[in-house]
PDB file of C-alpha atoms in Angstrom:
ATOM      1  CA  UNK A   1       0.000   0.000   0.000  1.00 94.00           C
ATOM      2  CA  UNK A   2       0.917   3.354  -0.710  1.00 97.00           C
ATOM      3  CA  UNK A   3       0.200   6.723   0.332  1.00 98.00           C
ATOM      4  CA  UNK A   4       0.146   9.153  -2.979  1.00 98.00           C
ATOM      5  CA  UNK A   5      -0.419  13.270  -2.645  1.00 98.00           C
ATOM      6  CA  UNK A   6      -1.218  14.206  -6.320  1.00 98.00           C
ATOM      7  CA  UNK A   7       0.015  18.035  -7.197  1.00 98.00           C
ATOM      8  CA  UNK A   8      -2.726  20.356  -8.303  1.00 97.00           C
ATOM      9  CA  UNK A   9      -1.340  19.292 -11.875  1.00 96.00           C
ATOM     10  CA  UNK A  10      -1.932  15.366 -11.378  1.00 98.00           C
ATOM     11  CA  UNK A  11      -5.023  15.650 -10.074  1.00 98.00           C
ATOM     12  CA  UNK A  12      -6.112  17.587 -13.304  1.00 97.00           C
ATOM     13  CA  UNK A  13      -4.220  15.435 -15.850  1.00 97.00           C
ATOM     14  CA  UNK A  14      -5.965  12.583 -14.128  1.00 97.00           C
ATOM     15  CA  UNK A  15      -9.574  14.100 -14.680  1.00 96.00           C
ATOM     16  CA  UNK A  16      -8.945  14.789 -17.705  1.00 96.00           C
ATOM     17  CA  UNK A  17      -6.881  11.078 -18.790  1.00 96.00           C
ATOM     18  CA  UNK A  18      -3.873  13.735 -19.942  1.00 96.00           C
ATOM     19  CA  UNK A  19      -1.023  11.834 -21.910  1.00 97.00           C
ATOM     20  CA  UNK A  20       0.954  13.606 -19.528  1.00 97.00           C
ATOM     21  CA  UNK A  21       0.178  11.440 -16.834  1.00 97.00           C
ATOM     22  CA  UNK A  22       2.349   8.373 -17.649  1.00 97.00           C
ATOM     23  CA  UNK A  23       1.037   4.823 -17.085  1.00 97.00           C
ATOM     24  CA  UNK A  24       2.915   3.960 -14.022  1.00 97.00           C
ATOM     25  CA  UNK A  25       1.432   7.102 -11.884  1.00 97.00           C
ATOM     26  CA  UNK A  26      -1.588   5.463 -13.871  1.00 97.00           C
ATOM     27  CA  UNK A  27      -2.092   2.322 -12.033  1.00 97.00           C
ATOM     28  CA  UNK A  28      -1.129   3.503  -9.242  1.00 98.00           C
ATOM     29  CA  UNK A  29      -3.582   6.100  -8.836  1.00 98.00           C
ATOM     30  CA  UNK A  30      -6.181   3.044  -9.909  1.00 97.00           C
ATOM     31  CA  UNK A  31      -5.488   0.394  -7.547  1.00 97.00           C
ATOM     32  CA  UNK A  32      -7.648   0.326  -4.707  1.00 94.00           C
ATOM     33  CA  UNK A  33      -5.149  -1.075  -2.506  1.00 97.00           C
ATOM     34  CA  UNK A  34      -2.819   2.963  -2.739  1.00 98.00           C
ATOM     35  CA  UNK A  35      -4.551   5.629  -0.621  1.00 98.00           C
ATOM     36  CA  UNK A  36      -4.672   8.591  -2.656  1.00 98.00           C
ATOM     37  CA  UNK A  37      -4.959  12.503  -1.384  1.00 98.00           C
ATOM     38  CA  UNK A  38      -6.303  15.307  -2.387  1.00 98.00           C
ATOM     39  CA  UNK A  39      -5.016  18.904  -0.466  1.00 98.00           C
ATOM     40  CA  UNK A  40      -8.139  21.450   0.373  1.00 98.00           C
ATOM     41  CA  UNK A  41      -4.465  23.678  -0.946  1.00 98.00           C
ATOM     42  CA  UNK A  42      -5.716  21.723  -4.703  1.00 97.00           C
ATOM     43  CA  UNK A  43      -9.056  23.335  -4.639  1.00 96.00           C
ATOM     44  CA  UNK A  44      -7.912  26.040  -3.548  1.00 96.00           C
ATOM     45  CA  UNK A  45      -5.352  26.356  -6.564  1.00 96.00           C
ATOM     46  CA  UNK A  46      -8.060  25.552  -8.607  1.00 97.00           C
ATOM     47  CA  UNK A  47     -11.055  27.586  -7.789  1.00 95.00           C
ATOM     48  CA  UNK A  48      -8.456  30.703  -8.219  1.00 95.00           C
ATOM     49  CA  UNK A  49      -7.078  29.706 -11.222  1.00 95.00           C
ATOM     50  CA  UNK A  50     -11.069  29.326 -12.482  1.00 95.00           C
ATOM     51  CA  UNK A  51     -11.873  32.703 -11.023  1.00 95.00           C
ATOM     52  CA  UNK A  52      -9.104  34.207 -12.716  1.00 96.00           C
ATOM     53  CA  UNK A  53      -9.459  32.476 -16.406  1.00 95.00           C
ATOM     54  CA  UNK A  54      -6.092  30.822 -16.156  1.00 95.00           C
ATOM     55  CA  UNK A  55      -7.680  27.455 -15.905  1.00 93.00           C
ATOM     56  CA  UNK A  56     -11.214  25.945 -17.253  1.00 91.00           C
ATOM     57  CA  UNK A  57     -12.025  22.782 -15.024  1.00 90.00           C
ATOM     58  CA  UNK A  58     -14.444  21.442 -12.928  1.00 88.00           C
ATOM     59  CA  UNK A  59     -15.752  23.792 -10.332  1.00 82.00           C
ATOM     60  CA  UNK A  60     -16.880  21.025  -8.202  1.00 91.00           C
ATOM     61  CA  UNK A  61     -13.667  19.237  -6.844  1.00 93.00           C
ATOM     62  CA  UNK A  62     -15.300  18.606  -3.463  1.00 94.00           C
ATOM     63  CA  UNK A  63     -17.603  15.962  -5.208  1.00 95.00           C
ATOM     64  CA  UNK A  64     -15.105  14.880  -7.890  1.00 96.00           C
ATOM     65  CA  UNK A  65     -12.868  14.181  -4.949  1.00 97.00           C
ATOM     66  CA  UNK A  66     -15.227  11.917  -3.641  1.00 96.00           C
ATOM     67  CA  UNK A  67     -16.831  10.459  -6.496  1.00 96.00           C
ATOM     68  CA  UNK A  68     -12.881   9.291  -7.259  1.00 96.00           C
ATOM     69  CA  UNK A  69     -12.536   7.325  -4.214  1.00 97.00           C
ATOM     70  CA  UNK A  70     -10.116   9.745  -2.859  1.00 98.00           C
ATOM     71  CA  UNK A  71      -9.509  11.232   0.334  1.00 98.00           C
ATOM     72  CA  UNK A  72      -9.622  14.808   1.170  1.00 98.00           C
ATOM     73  CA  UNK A  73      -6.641  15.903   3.029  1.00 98.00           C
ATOM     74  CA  UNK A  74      -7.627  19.590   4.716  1.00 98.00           C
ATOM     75  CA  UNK A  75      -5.130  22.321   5.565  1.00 98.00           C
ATOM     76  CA  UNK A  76      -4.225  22.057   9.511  1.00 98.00           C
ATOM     77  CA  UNK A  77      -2.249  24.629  11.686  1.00 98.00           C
ATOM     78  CA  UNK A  78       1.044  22.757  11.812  1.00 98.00           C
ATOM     79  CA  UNK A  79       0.690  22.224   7.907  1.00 98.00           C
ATOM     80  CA  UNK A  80       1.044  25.942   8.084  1.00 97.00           C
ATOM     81  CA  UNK A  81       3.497  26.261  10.302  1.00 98.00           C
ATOM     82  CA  UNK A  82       6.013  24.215   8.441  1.00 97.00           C
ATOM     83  CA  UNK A  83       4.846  25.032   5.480  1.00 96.00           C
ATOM     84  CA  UNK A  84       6.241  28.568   6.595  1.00 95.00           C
ATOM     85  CA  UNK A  85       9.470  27.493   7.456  1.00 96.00           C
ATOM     86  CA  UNK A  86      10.537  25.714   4.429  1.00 95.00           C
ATOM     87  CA  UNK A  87      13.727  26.945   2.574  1.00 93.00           C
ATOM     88  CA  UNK A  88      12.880  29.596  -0.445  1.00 87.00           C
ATOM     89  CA  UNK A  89      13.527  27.057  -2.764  1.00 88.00           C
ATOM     90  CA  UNK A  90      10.344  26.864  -4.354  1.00 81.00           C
ATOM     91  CA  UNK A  91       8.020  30.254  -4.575  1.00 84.00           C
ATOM     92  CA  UNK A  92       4.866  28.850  -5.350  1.00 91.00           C
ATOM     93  CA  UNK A  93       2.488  28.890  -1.962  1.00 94.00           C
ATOM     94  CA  UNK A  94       0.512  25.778  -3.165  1.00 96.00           C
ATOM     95  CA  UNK A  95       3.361  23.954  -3.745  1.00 96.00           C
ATOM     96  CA  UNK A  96       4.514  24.731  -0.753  1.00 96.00           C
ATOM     97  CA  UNK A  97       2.019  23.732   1.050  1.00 98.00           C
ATOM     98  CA  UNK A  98       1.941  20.275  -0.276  1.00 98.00           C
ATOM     99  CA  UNK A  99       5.431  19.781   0.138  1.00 97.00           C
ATOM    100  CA  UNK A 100       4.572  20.327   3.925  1.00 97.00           C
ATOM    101  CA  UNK A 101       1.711  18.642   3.674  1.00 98.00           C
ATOM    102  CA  UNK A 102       3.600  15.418   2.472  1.00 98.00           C
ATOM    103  CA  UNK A 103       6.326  15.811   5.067  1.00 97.00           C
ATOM    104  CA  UNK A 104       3.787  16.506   7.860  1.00 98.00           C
ATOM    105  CA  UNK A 105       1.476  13.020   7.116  1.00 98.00           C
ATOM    106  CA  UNK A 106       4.859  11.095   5.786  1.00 97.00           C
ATOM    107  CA  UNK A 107       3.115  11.020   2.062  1.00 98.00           C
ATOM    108  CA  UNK A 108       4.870  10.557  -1.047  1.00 98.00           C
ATOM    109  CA  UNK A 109       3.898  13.313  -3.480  1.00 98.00           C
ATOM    110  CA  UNK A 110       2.959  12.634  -7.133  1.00 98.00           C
ATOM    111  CA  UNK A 111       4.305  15.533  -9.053  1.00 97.00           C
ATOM    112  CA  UNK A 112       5.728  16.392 -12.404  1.00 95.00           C
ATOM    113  CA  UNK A 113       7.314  19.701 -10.752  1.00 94.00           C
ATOM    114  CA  UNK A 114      10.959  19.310 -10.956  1.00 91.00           C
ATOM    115  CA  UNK A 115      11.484  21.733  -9.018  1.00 90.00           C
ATOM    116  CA  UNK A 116      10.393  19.949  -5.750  1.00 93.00           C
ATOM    117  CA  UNK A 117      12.418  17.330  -5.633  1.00 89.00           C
ATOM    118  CA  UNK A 118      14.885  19.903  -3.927  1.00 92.00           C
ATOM    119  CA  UNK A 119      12.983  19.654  -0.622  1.00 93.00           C
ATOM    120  CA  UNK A 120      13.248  16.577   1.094  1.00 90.00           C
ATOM    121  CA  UNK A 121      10.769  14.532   1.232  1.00 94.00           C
ATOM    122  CA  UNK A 122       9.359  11.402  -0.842  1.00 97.00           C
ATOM    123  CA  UNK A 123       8.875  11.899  -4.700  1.00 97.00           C
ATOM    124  CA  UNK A 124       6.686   9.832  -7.353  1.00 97.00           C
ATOM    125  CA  UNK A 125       7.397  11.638 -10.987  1.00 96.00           C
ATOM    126  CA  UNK A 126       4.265  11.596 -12.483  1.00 97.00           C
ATOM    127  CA  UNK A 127       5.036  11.629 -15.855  1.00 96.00           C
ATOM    128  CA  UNK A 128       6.742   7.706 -15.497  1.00 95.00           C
TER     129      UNK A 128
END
């Protein structure tokens, strides 16, 4: 069993069966036995990016979420707090989030972000 995290990114390539998404992250994502999360910091990015034209998707992630079989991870204090002290390695707020996140619940985060494989914590590239 695994614990996955999917980026903001993952989660929409998923939705929308992206070829991005390679077929490894694939089956992973589809078998039953992997817990998979989903960040309240995801529909967050989301509903922004929707409000702000930068992104058409579906406005309803709560129930898409659910409807997946996936479990909603919310946004706690100490996911905050660490998320605050993390190195400026990596400017993006969501991101950062779910890199605390991950380290905070011991997740491994399915990303296609290069850029946060310089924190450290556990990394599935999702384009494999």
């Amino acid at each position: 069993m695994q614990r996955l995290l999917l980026d903001t990114h993952v989660l929409l390539w998923w939705l929308a069966d992206a070829p991005q998404l390679g077929p490894r992250c694939k089956e992973l994502i589809t078998d039953r036995r992997n817990l998979i999360f989903v960040s309240a910091a995801t529909t967050w990015e989301i509903s922004i990016k929707i409000a702000l034209n930068k992104l058409i998707a579906p406005e309803d992630m709560d129930s898409i979420v659910e409807d997946e079989g996936f479990d909603k991870l919310p946004i706690t204090l100490y996911h905050g707090q660490l998320a605050g002290t993390l190195p400026p390695l990596h400017r993006d707020p969501f991101d950062r989030m779910l890199i605390a996140q991950a380290q905070a619940e011991g997740l491994t985060l399915m990303t296609g972000d290069d850029h946060i494989a310089q924190y450290k914590l556990r990394i599935r590239d999702a384009r494999k």
